[in-house]
Coordinates of C-alpha atoms in Angstrom, one line a residue:
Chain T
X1447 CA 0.0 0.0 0.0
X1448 CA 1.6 3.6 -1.4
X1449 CA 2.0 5.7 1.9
X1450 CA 0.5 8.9 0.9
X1451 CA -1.6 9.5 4.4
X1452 CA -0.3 13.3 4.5
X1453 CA -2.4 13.8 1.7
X1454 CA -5.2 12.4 3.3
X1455 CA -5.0 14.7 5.9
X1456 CA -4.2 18.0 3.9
X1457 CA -7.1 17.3 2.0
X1458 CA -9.4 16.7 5.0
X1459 CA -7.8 19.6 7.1
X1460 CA -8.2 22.0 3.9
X1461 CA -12.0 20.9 4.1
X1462 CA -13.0 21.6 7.5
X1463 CA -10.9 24.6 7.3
X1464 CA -12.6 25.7 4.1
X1465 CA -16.0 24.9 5.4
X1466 CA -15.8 26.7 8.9
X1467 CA -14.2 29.5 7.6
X1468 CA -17.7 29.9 5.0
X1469 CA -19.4 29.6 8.4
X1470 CA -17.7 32.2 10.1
X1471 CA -17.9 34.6 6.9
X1472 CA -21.8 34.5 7.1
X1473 CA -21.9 35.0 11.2
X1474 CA -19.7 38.0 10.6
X1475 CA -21.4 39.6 8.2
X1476 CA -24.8 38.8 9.9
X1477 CA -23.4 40.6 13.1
X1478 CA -22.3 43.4 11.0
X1479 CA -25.6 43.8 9.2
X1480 CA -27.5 43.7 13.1
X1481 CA -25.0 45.8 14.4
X1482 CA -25.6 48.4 11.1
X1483 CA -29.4 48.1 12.0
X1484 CA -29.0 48.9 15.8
X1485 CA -27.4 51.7 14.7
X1486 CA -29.9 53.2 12.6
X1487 CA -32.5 52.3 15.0
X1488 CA -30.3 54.4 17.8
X1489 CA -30.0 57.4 15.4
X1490 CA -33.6 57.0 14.4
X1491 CA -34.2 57.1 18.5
X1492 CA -32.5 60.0 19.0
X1493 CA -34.0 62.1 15.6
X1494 CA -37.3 61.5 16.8
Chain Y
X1025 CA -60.2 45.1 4.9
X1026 CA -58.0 47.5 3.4
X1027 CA -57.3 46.8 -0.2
X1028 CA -54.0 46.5 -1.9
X1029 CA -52.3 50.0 -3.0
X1030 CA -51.6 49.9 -6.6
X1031 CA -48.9 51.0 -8.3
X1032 CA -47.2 51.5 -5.4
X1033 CA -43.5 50.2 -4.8
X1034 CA -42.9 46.7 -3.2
X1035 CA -43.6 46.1 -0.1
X1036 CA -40.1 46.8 2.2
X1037 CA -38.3 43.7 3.2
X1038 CA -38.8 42.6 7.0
X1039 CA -35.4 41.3 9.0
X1040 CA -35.5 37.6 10.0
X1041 CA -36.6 36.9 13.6
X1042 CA -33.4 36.0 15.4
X1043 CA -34.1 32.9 17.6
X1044 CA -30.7 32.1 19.3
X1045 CA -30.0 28.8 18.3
X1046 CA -30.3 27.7 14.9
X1047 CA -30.8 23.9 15.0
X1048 CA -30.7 22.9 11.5
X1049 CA -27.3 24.1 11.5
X1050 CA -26.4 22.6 14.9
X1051 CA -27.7 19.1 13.3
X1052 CA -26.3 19.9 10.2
X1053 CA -22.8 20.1 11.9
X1054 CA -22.9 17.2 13.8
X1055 CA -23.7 14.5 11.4
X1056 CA -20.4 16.3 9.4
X1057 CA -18.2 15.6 12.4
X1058 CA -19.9 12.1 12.3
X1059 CA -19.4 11.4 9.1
X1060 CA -15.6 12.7 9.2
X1061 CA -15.0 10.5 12.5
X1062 CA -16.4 7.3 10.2
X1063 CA -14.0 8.6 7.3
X1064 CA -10.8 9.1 9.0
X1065 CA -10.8 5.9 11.7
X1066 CA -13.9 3.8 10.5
X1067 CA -12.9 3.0 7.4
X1068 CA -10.3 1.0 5.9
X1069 CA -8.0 2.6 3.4
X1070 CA -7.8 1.0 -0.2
X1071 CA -5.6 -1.2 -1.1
X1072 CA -4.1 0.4 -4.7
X1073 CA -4.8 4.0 -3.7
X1074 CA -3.6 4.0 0.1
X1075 CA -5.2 6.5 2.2
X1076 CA -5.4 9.3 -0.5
X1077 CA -8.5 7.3 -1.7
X1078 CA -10.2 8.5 1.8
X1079 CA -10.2 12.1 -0.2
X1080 CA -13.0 10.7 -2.5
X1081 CA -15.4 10.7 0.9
X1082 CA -15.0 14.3 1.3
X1083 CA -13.8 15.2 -2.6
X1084 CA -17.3 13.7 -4.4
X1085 CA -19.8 14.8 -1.9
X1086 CA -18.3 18.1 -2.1
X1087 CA -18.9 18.2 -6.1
X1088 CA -21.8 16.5 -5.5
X1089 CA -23.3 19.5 -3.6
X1090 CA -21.5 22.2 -5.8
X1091 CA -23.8 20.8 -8.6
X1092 CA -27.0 20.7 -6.2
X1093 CA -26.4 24.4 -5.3
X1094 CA -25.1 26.1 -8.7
X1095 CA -28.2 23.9 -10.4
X1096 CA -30.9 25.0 -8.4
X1097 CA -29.4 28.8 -7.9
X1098 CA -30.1 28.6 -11.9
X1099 CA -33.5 27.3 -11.5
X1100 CA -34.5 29.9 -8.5
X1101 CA -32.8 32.7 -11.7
X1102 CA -35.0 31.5 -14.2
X1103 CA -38.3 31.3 -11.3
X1104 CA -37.5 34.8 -10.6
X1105 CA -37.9 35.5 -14.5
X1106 CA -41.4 34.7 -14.2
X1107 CA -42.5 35.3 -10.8
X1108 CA -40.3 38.3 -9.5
X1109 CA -40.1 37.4 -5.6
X1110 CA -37.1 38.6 -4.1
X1111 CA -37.3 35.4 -2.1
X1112 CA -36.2 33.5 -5.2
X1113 CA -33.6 36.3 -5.8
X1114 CA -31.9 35.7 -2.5
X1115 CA -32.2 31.7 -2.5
X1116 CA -30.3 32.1 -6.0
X1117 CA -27.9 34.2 -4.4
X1118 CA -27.1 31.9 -1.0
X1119 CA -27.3 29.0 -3.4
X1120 CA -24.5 30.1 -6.1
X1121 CA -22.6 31.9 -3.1
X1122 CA -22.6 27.9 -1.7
X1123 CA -22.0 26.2 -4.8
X1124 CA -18.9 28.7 -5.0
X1125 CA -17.4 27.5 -2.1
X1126 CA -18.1 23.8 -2.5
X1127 CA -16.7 24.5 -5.8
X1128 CA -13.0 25.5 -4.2
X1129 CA -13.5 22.6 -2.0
X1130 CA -13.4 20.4 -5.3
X1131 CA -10.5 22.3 -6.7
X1132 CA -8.6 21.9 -3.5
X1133 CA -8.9 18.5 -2.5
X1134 CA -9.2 17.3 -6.3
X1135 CA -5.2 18.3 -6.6
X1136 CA -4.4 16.6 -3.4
X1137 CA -5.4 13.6 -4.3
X1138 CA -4.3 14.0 -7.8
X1139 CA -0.5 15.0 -6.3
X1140 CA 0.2 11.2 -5.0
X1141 CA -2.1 9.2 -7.8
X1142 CA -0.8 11.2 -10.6
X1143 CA 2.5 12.5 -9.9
X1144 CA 0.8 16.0 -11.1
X1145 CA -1.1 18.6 -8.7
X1146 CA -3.2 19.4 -12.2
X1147 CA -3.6 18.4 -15.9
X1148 CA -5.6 20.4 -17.8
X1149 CA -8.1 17.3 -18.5
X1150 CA -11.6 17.9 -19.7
X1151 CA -13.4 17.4 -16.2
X1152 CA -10.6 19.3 -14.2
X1153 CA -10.4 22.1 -16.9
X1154 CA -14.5 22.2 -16.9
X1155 CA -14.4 22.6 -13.5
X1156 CA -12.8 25.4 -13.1
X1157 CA -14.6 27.5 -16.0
X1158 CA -17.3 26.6 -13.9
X1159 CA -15.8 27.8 -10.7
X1160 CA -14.9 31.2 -12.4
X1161 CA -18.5 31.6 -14.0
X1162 CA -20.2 31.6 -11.1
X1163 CA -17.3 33.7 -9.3
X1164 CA -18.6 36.1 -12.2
X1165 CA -22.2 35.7 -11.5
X1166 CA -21.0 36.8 -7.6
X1167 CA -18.8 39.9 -8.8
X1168 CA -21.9 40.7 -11.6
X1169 CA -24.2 40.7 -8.3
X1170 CA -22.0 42.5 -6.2
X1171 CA -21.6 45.3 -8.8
X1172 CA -25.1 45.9 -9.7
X1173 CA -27.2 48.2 -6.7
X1174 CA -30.4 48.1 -8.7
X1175 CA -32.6 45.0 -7.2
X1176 CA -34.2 44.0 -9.7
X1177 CA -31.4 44.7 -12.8
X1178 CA -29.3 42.2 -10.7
X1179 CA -32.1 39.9 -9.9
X1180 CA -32.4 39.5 -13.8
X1181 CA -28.8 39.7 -15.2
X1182 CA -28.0 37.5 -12.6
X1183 CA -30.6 35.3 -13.2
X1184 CA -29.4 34.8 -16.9
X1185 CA -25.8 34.8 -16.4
X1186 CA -26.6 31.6 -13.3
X1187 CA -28.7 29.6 -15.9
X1188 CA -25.9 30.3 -18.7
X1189 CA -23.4 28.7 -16.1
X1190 CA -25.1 25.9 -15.1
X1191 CA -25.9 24.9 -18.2
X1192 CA -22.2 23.7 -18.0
X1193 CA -22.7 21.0 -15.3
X1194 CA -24.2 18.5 -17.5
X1195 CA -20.9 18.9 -19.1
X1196 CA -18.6 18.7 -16.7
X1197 CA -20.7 15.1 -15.1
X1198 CA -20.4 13.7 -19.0
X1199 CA -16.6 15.2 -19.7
X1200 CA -15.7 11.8 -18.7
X1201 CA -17.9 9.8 -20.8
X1202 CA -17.3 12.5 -23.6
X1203 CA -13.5 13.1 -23.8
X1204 CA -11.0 10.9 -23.3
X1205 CA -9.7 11.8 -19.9
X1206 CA -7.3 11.5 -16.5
X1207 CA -9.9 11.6 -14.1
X1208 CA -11.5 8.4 -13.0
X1209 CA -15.2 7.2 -14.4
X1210 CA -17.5 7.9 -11.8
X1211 CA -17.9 5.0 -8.9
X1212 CA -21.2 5.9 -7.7
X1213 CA -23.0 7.7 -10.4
X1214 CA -22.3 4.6 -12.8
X1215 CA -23.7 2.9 -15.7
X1216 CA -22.4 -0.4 -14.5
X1217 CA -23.4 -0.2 -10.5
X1218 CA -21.5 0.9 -7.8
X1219 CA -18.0 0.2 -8.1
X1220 CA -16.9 0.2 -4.3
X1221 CA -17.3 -2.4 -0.9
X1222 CA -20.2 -2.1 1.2
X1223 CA -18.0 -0.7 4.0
X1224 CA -16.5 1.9 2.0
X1225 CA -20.1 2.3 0.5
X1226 CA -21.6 3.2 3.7
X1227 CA -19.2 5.8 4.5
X1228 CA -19.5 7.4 1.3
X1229 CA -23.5 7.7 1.4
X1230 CA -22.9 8.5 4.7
X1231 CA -20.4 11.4 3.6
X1232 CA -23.1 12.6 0.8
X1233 CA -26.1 13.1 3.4
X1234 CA -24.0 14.8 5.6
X1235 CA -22.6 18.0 3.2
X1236 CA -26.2 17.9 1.5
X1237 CA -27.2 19.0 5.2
X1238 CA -24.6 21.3 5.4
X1239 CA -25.6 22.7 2.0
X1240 CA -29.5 23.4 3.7
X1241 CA -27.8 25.1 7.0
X1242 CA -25.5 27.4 4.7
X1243 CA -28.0 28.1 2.4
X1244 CA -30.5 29.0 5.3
X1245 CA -28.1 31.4 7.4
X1246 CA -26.8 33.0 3.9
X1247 CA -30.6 33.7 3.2
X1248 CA -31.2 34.8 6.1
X1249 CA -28.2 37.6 5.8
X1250 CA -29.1 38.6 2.7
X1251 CA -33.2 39.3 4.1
X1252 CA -31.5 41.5 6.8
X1253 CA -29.2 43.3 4.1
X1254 CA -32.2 44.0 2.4
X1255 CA -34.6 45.0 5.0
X1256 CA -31.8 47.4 6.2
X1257 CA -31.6 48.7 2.5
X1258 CA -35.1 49.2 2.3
X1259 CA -35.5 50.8 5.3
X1260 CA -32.3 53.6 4.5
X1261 CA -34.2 54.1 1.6
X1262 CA -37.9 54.8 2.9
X1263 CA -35.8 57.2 5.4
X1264 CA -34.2 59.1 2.5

């Protein structure tokens, strides 16, 4: 049997990496988005 | 009962209700780990290919769900053509958006496995080269989406553009029936039966349920950004 198990594990490391790192862009930029609408709603809070 | 104004503009988008704990992605993560446990220590390596083979459990579900999300962000385009929801417009969006990434899974686990079975990292063979037009199509459709503020001008050149892409996916599933090519005929998806043990067989379907979950949860929590983006939007622009 070729020994080759480094490749085996770059490939699943580069997955999980690739797949949590997707995860984490979306809860970013859904905390940014809440964070851009608490802000209007403060600034709307104030102008009224 | 009031009627419906008409004429008027659409009605403004509301923000999702945020719940705490989304379960379907909770789930959707766990059967991953799972499935990654059962690939990694549950299942022998092949005999030929050593452990590298163990890159098909993550490499083909991986394409497997690329295919699932560009295909049906195409369909949800063409939907929107004829029905104008923005709900369509934003599953077509979180579905291409996925299919993206699973896309560069393919093109990064692909050459890993290719590096010790091949002695190459990449060959421009039919299926890899399709791939990767693919890939940079739909990385256009994003950038064509991104570039666009009009709602409904992207909704609709978007819309085209995703069902011009996916047209290619047929392609790049045939290229190896097709064109006379490196990569392997397909083990699974095969005219002849599946072409793998039980054991390993178990795993793989086991591997396939799991990123088709993961596809849902992404696709959810991606929709469910892009209703906020445009509930904010819409309400900057009743303020203006």
């Amino acid at each position: 049997m070729p020994d080759n198990v480094a490749y085996f594990h770059a490939a699943y490391a580069a997955t999980i990496a690739l797949l949590i790192g997707y995860a984490v862009s979306i809860v970013v930029r859904r905390r940014r988005v809440a964070q851009r609408r608490a802000q209007r709603a403060t600034a709307g809070g104030r102008g009224a | 009962m009031t009627p419906a104004p008409t004429g008027s503009a659409p009605a403004p988008t509301a923000p999702t209700a945020r719940t705490g704990i989304d379960w379907v992605a909770v789930v959707a993560a766990l059967v991953t780990v799972a499935a990654f446990v059962r690939a990694i220590w549950f299942t022998p390596p092949d005999l030929l290919q050593g452990y590298a083979q163990k890159i098909m459990y993550v490499h083909v579900p991986t394409i497997w769900v690329a295919f699932l999300a560009l295909g049906l962000s195409a369909l949800a385009g063409a939907f929107w053509l004829f029905l104008k929801d923005p709900r369509l417009d934003r599953f077509a969006e979180s579905s291409a958006e996925v299919g993206v990434v699973f896309t560069t899974g393919v093109l990064i686990t692909g050459p890993i496995w290719a590096k010790p079975i091949w002695g190459a990292w990449w060959v421009w063979d039919a299926r890899l080269t399709l791939t990767l037009v693919l890939w940079f199509l739909f990385l256009g459709y994003l950038v064509l989406r991104g570039a666009i503020d009009d709602r409904e001008l992207r909704a609709r050149y978007s819309a085209v553009v995703g069902l011009l892409g996916a047209l290619l996916i047929p392609f790049v599933h045939l290229s190896v029936y097709i064109f006379r090519t490196q990569h392997p005929m397909p083990v699974v998806a095969n005219p002849e039966g599946i072409q793998m043990p039980a054991v390993m067989q178990v795993t793989f379907f086991f591997s396939l349920f799991a990123f088709t979950l993961m596809y849902v949860a992404f696709v959810r929590a991606r929709m469910a950004l892009a209703t906020d983006r445009d509930a904010l939007e819409d309400a900057s622009t009743a303020e203006r």
